[in-house]
XYZ file of C-alpha atoms in Angstrom:
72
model
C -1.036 -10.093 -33.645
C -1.982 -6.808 -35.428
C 1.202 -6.929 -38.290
C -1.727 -6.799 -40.806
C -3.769 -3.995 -39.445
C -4.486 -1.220 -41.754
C -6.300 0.563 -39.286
C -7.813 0.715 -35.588
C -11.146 -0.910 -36.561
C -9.286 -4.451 -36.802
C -7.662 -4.161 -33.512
C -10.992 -3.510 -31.837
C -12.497 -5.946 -33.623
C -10.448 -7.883 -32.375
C -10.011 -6.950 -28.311
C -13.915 -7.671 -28.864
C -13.585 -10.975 -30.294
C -10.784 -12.362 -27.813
C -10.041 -9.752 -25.532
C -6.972 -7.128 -25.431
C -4.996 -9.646 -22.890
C -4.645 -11.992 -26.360
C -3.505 -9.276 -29.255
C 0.217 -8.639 -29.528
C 1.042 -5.444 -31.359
C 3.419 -5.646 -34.710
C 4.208 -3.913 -37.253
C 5.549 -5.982 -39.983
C 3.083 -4.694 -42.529
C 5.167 -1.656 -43.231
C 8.288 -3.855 -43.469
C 6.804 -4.434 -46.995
C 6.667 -0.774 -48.510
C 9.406 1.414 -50.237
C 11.102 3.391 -47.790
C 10.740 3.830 -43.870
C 6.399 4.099 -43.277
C 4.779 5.626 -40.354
C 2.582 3.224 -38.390
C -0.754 5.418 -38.514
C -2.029 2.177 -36.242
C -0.274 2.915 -33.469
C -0.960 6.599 -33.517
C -5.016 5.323 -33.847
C -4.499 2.485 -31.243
C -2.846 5.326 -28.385
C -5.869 7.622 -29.444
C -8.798 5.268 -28.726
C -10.437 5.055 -25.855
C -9.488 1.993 -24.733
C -8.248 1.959 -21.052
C -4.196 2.794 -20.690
C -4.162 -0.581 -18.897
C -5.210 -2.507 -22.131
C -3.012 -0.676 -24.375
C 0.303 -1.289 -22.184
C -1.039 -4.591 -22.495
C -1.250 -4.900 -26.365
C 1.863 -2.771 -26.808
C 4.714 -4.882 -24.715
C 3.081 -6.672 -21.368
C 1.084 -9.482 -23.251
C 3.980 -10.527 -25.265
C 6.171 -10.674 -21.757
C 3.811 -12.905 -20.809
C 3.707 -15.043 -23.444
C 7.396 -14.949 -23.381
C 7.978 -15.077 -19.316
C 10.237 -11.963 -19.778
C 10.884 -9.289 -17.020
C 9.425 -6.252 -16.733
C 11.471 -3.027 -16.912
């Protein structure tokens, strides 16, 4: 998962180490800062230019997977 990301360069790193139907998006990094913290790797991840498909996928579908939940 991505909780540790700091920036984009780690999540492509590592869709091209294991492919973007593996990574999970999370955010649990900024869980450890004073005060609420905008997620500047999101923002980065929805600005690349990887394919829509691949981000839907990092950003809720591969966890349903994982976890056999229904889509919306």
């Amino acid at each position: 998962d991505t909780s540790l990301a700091h920036h984009y360069l780690f999540i492509e790193a590592m869709i091209n180490a294991v492919g973007h139907e593996r990574l999970v998006f999370g955010t649990d990094y900024y869980s450890m800062m004073n005060g609420p913290q905008h997620a500047m790797v999101l923002d980065e991840l929805l600005a690349s230019d990887l394919p829509d498909a691949h981000k839907a996928a990092i950003l809720a579908g591969n966890i349903r997977r994982i976890l056999d939940l229904e889509e919306d």
